[in-house]
PDB file of C-alpha atoms in Angstrom:
ATOM      1  CA  UNK A   1      26.069  -3.641 -11.040  1.00  0.00           C
ATOM      2  CA  UNK A   2      28.416  -4.431  -8.098  1.00  0.00           C
ATOM      3  CA  UNK A   3      28.766  -1.810  -5.424  1.00  0.00           C
ATOM      4  CA  UNK A   4      32.222  -0.371  -4.572  1.00  0.00           C
ATOM      5  CA  UNK A   5      33.030  -3.328  -2.272  1.00  0.00           C
ATOM      6  CA  UNK A   6      32.326  -5.957  -4.947  1.00  0.00           C
ATOM      7  CA  UNK A   7      28.923  -6.999  -3.488  1.00  0.00           C
ATOM      8  CA  UNK A   8      25.455  -6.954  -5.066  1.00  0.00           C
ATOM      9  CA  UNK A   9      23.239  -4.063  -4.005  1.00  0.00           C
ATOM     10  CA  UNK A  10      20.988  -5.121  -1.268  1.00  0.00           C
ATOM     11  CA  UNK A  11      17.534  -3.411  -0.715  1.00  0.00           C
ATOM     12  CA  UNK A  12      16.012  -4.104   2.680  1.00  0.00           C
ATOM     13  CA  UNK A  13      12.308  -3.434   3.238  1.00  0.00           C
ATOM     14  CA  UNK A  14       9.677  -3.903   5.958  1.00  0.00           C
ATOM     15  CA  UNK A  15       5.927  -3.534   6.352  1.00  0.00           C
ATOM     16  CA  UNK A  16       3.260  -3.231   9.012  1.00  0.00           C
ATOM     17  CA  UNK A  17      -0.300  -4.264   8.194  1.00  0.00           C
ATOM     18  CA  UNK A  18      -3.415  -3.438  10.197  1.00  0.00           C
ATOM     19  CA  UNK A  19      -6.760  -5.041  10.431  1.00  0.00           C
ATOM     20  CA  UNK A  20      -8.701  -4.127   7.365  1.00  0.00           C
ATOM     21  CA  UNK A  21     -12.470  -4.306   6.496  1.00  0.00           C
ATOM     22  CA  UNK A  22     -14.733  -6.743   8.242  1.00  0.00           C
ATOM     23  CA  UNK A  23     -12.675  -9.476  10.043  1.00  0.00           C
ATOM     24  CA  UNK A  24     -13.446 -13.008   9.109  1.00  0.00           C
ATOM     25  CA  UNK A  25     -13.288 -13.780  12.778  1.00  0.00           C
ATOM     26  CA  UNK A  26     -15.775 -11.209  13.916  1.00  0.00           C
ATOM     27  CA  UNK A  27     -18.667 -11.845  11.563  1.00  0.00           C
ATOM     28  CA  UNK A  28     -21.539 -14.267  11.543  1.00  0.00           C
ATOM     29  CA  UNK A  29     -19.949 -16.863   9.418  1.00  0.00           C
ATOM     30  CA  UNK A  30     -23.263 -18.307   8.269  1.00  0.00           C
ATOM     31  CA  UNK A  31     -24.627 -15.082   6.877  1.00  0.00           C
ATOM     32  CA  UNK A  32     -21.944 -12.423   6.462  1.00  0.00           C
ATOM     33  CA  UNK A  33     -18.992 -12.098   4.109  1.00  0.00           C
ATOM     34  CA  UNK A  34     -15.562 -11.008   5.416  1.00  0.00           C
ATOM     35  CA  UNK A  35     -13.944  -8.054   3.653  1.00  0.00           C
ATOM     36  CA  UNK A  36     -10.597  -8.078   5.528  1.00  0.00           C
ATOM     37  CA  UNK A  37      -7.955 -10.215   7.083  1.00  0.00           C
ATOM     38  CA  UNK A  38      -8.770  -9.529  10.763  1.00  0.00           C
ATOM     39  CA  UNK A  39      -5.268  -9.329  12.342  1.00  0.00           C
ATOM     40  CA  UNK A  40      -2.086  -7.157  12.657  1.00  0.00           C
ATOM     41  CA  UNK A  41       1.115  -8.388  10.989  1.00  0.00           C
ATOM     42  CA  UNK A  42       4.724  -7.283  10.433  1.00  0.00           C
ATOM     43  CA  UNK A  43       7.254  -8.298   7.867  1.00  0.00           C
ATOM     44  CA  UNK A  44      10.807  -7.880   6.536  1.00  0.00           C
ATOM     45  CA  UNK A  45      12.466  -8.806   3.345  1.00  0.00           C
ATOM     46  CA  UNK A  46      15.452  -8.141   1.018  1.00  0.00           C
ATOM     47  CA  UNK A  47      15.992  -7.862  -2.692  1.00  0.00           C
ATOM     48  CA  UNK A  48      18.868  -7.503  -5.110  1.00  0.00           C
ATOM     49  CA  UNK A  49      19.576  -7.286  -8.834  1.00  0.00           C
ATOM     50  CA  UNK A  50      22.468  -7.565 -11.210  1.00  0.00           C
ATOM     51  CA  UNK A  51      22.739  -5.867 -14.573  1.00  0.00           C
ATOM     52  CA  UNK A  52      24.424  -7.849 -17.400  1.00  0.00           C
ATOM     53  CA  UNK A  53      23.276  -5.769 -20.392  1.00  0.00           C
ATOM     54  CA  UNK A  54      20.859  -6.558 -22.035  1.00  0.00           C
ATOM     55  CA  UNK A  55      19.753  -8.749 -19.086  1.00  0.00           C
ATOM     56  CA  UNK A  56      18.768  -7.910 -15.447  1.00  0.00           C
ATOM     57  CA  UNK A  57      18.816 -10.717 -12.904  1.00  0.00           C
ATOM     58  CA  UNK A  58      16.705 -10.254  -9.762  1.00  0.00           C
ATOM     59  CA  UNK A  59      15.847 -12.002  -6.543  1.00  0.00           C
ATOM     60  CA  UNK A  60      14.012 -11.305  -3.382  1.00  0.00           C
ATOM     61  CA  UNK A  61      12.947 -13.079  -0.095  1.00  0.00           C
ATOM     62  CA  UNK A  62      10.453 -11.867   2.625  1.00  0.00           C
ATOM     63  CA  UNK A  63       8.748 -13.084   5.746  1.00  0.00           C
ATOM     64  CA  UNK A  64       5.733 -11.968   7.695  1.00  0.00           C
ATOM     65  CA  UNK A  65       4.459 -12.657  11.207  1.00  0.00           C
ATOM     66  CA  UNK A  66       0.816 -12.410  12.091  1.00  0.00           C
ATOM     67  CA  UNK A  67      -0.080 -11.336  15.640  1.00  0.00           C
ATOM     68  CA  UNK A  68      -2.498 -13.410  17.616  1.00  0.00           C
ATOM     69  CA  UNK A  69      -6.091 -12.234  17.880  1.00  0.00           C
ATOM     70  CA  UNK A  70      -7.886 -12.980  21.103  1.00  0.00           C
ATOM     71  CA  UNK A  71     -11.243 -12.016  22.596  1.00  0.00           C
ATOM     72  CA  UNK A  72     -13.034 -13.461  19.637  1.00  0.00           C
ATOM     73  CA  UNK A  73     -16.576 -14.890  19.902  1.00  0.00           C
ATOM     74  CA  UNK A  74     -17.365 -16.521  16.625  1.00  0.00           C
ATOM     75  CA  UNK A  75     -19.577 -19.599  16.304  1.00  0.00           C
ATOM     76  CA  UNK A  76     -18.267 -22.396  14.110  1.00  0.00           C
ATOM     77  CA  UNK A  77     -20.557 -25.362  14.264  1.00  0.00           C
ATOM     78  CA  UNK A  78     -21.009 -26.257  17.881  1.00  0.00           C
ATOM     79  CA  UNK A  79     -17.769 -24.455  19.000  1.00  0.00           C
ATOM     80  CA  UNK A  80     -16.799 -20.886  19.440  1.00  0.00           C
ATOM     81  CA  UNK A  81     -13.518 -19.509  18.199  1.00  0.00           C
ATOM     82  CA  UNK A  82     -11.817 -17.560  21.050  1.00  0.00           C
ATOM     83  CA  UNK A  83      -8.281 -17.043  19.591  1.00  0.00           C
ATOM     84  CA  UNK A  84      -6.625 -17.123  16.191  1.00  0.00           C
ATOM     85  CA  UNK A  85      -2.866 -17.298  15.770  1.00  0.00           C
ATOM     86  CA  UNK A  86      -2.078 -16.490  12.034  1.00  0.00           C
ATOM     87  CA  UNK A  87       1.414 -17.924  11.949  1.00  0.00           C
ATOM     88  CA  UNK A  88       4.248 -17.183   9.627  1.00  0.00           C
ATOM     89  CA  UNK A  89       4.084 -16.554   5.894  1.00  0.00           C
ATOM     90  CA  UNK A  90       6.865 -15.706   3.519  1.00  0.00           C
ATOM     91  CA  UNK A  91       8.323 -16.409   0.139  1.00  0.00           C
ATOM     92  CA  UNK A  92      10.985 -15.859  -2.429  1.00  0.00           C
ATOM     93  CA  UNK A  93      11.300 -14.977  -6.127  1.00  0.00           C
ATOM     94  CA  UNK A  94      13.909 -14.796  -8.754  1.00  0.00           C
ATOM     95  CA  UNK A  95      14.123 -14.322 -12.468  1.00  0.00           C
ATOM     96  CA  UNK A  96      15.450 -12.226 -15.260  1.00  0.00           C
ATOM     97  CA  UNK A  97      14.364  -9.436 -17.658  1.00  0.00           C
ATOM     98  CA  UNK A  98      15.737  -9.402 -21.239  1.00  0.00           C
ATOM     99  CA  UNK A  99      15.595  -6.271 -23.333  1.00  0.00           C
ATOM    100  CA  UNK A 100      15.258  -7.221 -27.039  1.00  0.00           C
ATOM    101  CA  UNK A 101      15.550  -3.448 -27.930  1.00  0.00           C
ATOM    102  CA  UNK A 102      14.472  -0.133 -26.634  1.00  0.00           C
ATOM    103  CA  UNK A 103      10.801  -0.882 -27.284  1.00  0.00           C
ATOM    104  CA  UNK A 104      10.340  -4.673 -26.303  1.00  0.00           C
ATOM    105  CA  UNK A 105      11.413  -6.613 -23.294  1.00  0.00           C
ATOM    106  CA  UNK A 106      10.541 -10.002 -21.769  1.00  0.00           C
ATOM    107  CA  UNK A 107      10.628 -11.180 -18.148  1.00  0.00           C
ATOM    108  CA  UNK A 108      10.535 -14.686 -16.690  1.00  0.00           C
ATOM    109  CA  UNK A 109      10.212 -15.338 -13.057  1.00  0.00           C
ATOM    110  CA  UNK A 110       9.668 -17.977 -10.467  1.00  0.00           C
ATOM    111  CA  UNK A 111       7.689 -17.159  -7.117  1.00  0.00           C
ATOM    112  CA  UNK A 112       7.089 -19.288  -4.179  1.00  0.00           C
ATOM    113  CA  UNK A 113       5.155 -18.428  -0.990  1.00  0.00           C
ATOM    114  CA  UNK A 114       4.242 -20.337   2.146  1.00  0.00           C
ATOM    115  CA  UNK A 115       1.962 -20.064   5.099  1.00  0.00           C
ATOM    116  CA  UNK A 116       2.558 -22.095   8.194  1.00  0.00           C
ATOM    117  CA  UNK A 117       1.593 -22.242  11.830  1.00  0.00           C
ATOM    118  CA  UNK A 118      -2.004 -20.929  11.742  1.00  0.00           C
ATOM    119  CA  UNK A 119      -3.973 -22.154  14.789  1.00  0.00           C
ATOM    120  CA  UNK A 120      -7.477 -21.678  16.002  1.00  0.00           C
ATOM    121  CA  UNK A 121      -8.365 -22.041  19.772  1.00  0.00           C
ATOM    122  CA  UNK A 122     -11.986 -22.795  20.778  1.00  0.00           C
ATOM    123  CA  UNK A 123     -14.019 -22.360  23.866  1.00  0.00           C
ATOM    124  CA  UNK A 124     -14.049 -26.071  24.456  1.00  0.00           C
ATOM    125  CA  UNK A 125     -10.302 -26.029  25.030  1.00  0.00           C
ATOM    126  CA  UNK A 126      -9.658 -27.690  21.654  1.00  0.00           C
ATOM    127  CA  UNK A 127      -7.319 -26.311  19.118  1.00  0.00           C
ATOM    128  CA  UNK A 128      -7.055 -26.773  15.338  1.00  0.00           C
ATOM    129  CA  UNK A 129      -3.889 -26.252  13.321  1.00  0.00           C
ATOM    130  CA  UNK A 130      -4.586 -25.353   9.702  1.00  0.00           C
ATOM    131  CA  UNK A 131      -2.719 -27.171   7.003  1.00  0.00           C
ATOM    132  CA  UNK A 132       0.474 -25.576   5.735  1.00  0.00           C
ATOM    133  CA  UNK A 133       0.262 -24.025   2.269  1.00  0.00           C
ATOM    134  CA  UNK A 134       2.844 -23.609  -0.503  1.00  0.00           C
ATOM    135  CA  UNK A 135       2.120 -21.872  -3.688  1.00  0.00           C
ATOM    136  CA  UNK A 136       4.485 -21.535  -6.608  1.00  0.00           C
ATOM    137  CA  UNK A 137       4.131 -19.860  -9.980  1.00  0.00           C
ATOM    138  CA  UNK A 138       6.158 -19.491 -13.169  1.00  0.00           C
ATOM    139  CA  UNK A 139       5.435 -16.161 -15.037  1.00  0.00           C
ATOM    140  CA  UNK A 140       6.293 -14.741 -18.393  1.00  0.00           C
ATOM    141  CA  UNK A 141       5.785 -11.152 -19.186  1.00  0.00           C
ATOM    142  CA  UNK A 142       6.141  -9.137 -22.408  1.00  0.00           C
ATOM    143  CA  UNK A 143       6.616  -5.327 -22.244  1.00  0.00           C
ATOM    144  CA  UNK A 144       6.044  -3.148 -25.244  1.00  0.00           C
ATOM    145  CA  UNK A 145       6.656   0.590 -25.358  1.00  0.00           C
ATOM    146  CA  UNK A 146       3.608   2.220 -26.823  1.00  0.00           C
ATOM    147  CA  UNK A 147       4.777   5.821 -26.459  1.00  0.00           C
ATOM    148  CA  UNK A 148       8.026   7.523 -25.208  1.00  0.00           C
ATOM    149  CA  UNK A 149       6.617   7.500 -21.658  1.00  0.00           C
ATOM    150  CA  UNK A 150       4.405   4.395 -21.581  1.00  0.00           C
ATOM    151  CA  UNK A 151       5.243   0.664 -21.516  1.00  0.00           C
ATOM    152  CA  UNK A 152       2.361  -1.896 -21.404  1.00  0.00           C
ATOM    153  CA  UNK A 153       3.073  -5.230 -19.862  1.00  0.00           C
ATOM    154  CA  UNK A 154       1.133  -8.455 -20.459  1.00  0.00           C
ATOM    155  CA  UNK A 155       1.751 -11.431 -18.157  1.00  0.00           C
ATOM    156  CA  UNK A 156       0.863 -15.142 -18.164  1.00  0.00           C
ATOM    157  CA  UNK A 157       1.421 -17.116 -14.874  1.00  0.00           C
ATOM    158  CA  UNK A 158       1.312 -20.899 -14.615  1.00  0.00           C
ATOM    159  CA  UNK A 159       0.619 -22.461 -11.278  1.00  0.00           C
ATOM    160  CA  UNK A 160       3.035 -25.156 -10.284  1.00  0.00           C
ATOM    161  CA  UNK A 161       1.532 -26.412  -6.922  1.00  0.00           C
ATOM    162  CA  UNK A 162      -1.932 -27.422  -5.763  1.00  0.00           C
ATOM    163  CA  UNK A 163      -2.327 -24.224  -3.780  1.00  0.00           C
ATOM    164  CA  UNK A 164      -1.557 -21.987  -6.759  1.00  0.00           C
ATOM    165  CA  UNK A 165      -3.957 -20.809  -9.360  1.00  0.00           C
ATOM    166  CA  UNK A 166      -3.681 -22.936 -12.491  1.00  0.00           C
ATOM    167  CA  UNK A 167      -3.376 -19.928 -14.824  1.00  0.00           C
ATOM    168  CA  UNK A 168      -3.174 -16.125 -14.185  1.00  0.00           C
ATOM    169  CA  UNK A 169      -3.354 -13.354 -16.710  1.00  0.00           C
ATOM    170  CA  UNK A 170      -2.228  -9.729 -16.146  1.00  0.00           C
ATOM    171  CA  UNK A 171      -2.127  -6.439 -17.917  1.00  0.00           C
ATOM    172  CA  UNK A 172      -0.229  -3.471 -16.420  1.00  0.00           C
ATOM    173  CA  UNK A 173       0.550   0.042 -17.521  1.00  0.00           C
ATOM    174  CA  UNK A 174       1.544   3.255 -15.748  1.00  0.00           C
ATOM    175  CA  UNK A 175      -1.150   5.524 -14.515  1.00  0.00           C
ATOM    176  CA  UNK A 176      -0.318   9.224 -14.011  1.00  0.00           C
ATOM    177  CA  UNK A 177      -2.504  11.032 -11.428  1.00  0.00           C
ATOM    178  CA  UNK A 178      -2.485  14.785 -11.929  1.00  0.00           C
ATOM    179  CA  UNK A 179      -0.141  16.426  -9.572  1.00  0.00           C
ATOM    180  CA  UNK A 180       1.790  13.243  -8.691  1.00  0.00           C
ATOM    181  CA  UNK A 181       3.464  12.406 -12.070  1.00  0.00           C
ATOM    182  CA  UNK A 182       6.920  13.398 -12.986  1.00  0.00           C
ATOM    183  CA  UNK A 183       7.291  16.463 -15.196  1.00  0.00           C
ATOM    184  CA  UNK A 184       8.783  15.536 -18.526  1.00  0.00           C
ATOM    185  CA  UNK A 185      10.258  18.482 -20.491  1.00  0.00           C
TER     186      UNK A 185
END
């Protein structure tokens, strides 16, 4: 639906992400397994949608910046990583959802993401720039209402680039946690 000025509604969002788990840049790479990403990041994005009953069109775009990690001391071969610059990542998506009736709907979407500008700096004065990555996926989802309050969605995603998974399968449904769910009368 258009807003009162004749424009599509725009939803802006942002995120801040902290270091999580065991940093891949602060472990013994030969014997330990990282369980986190190891750097802070911040991101922004926007999304919009348009209702054309029984279809909903949607689109979004986002970007994230990873902050440099310094003071590292991780051995990689004969060199030691001292700094890591994560670079920029982002992506976009668009698609549509079609409602066959009150109980069944189908969604088709295209998603593309990228990572660029990652760089490692070593104690030898050398630096290594990681290859840029692009991943794109085409997904089809079928939603079926199994009760008045519950819709189950099954999804099949097909990777379209070398950096994307060949196939992904998903199953999603709402989960009500006691005390957080909406009361239905």
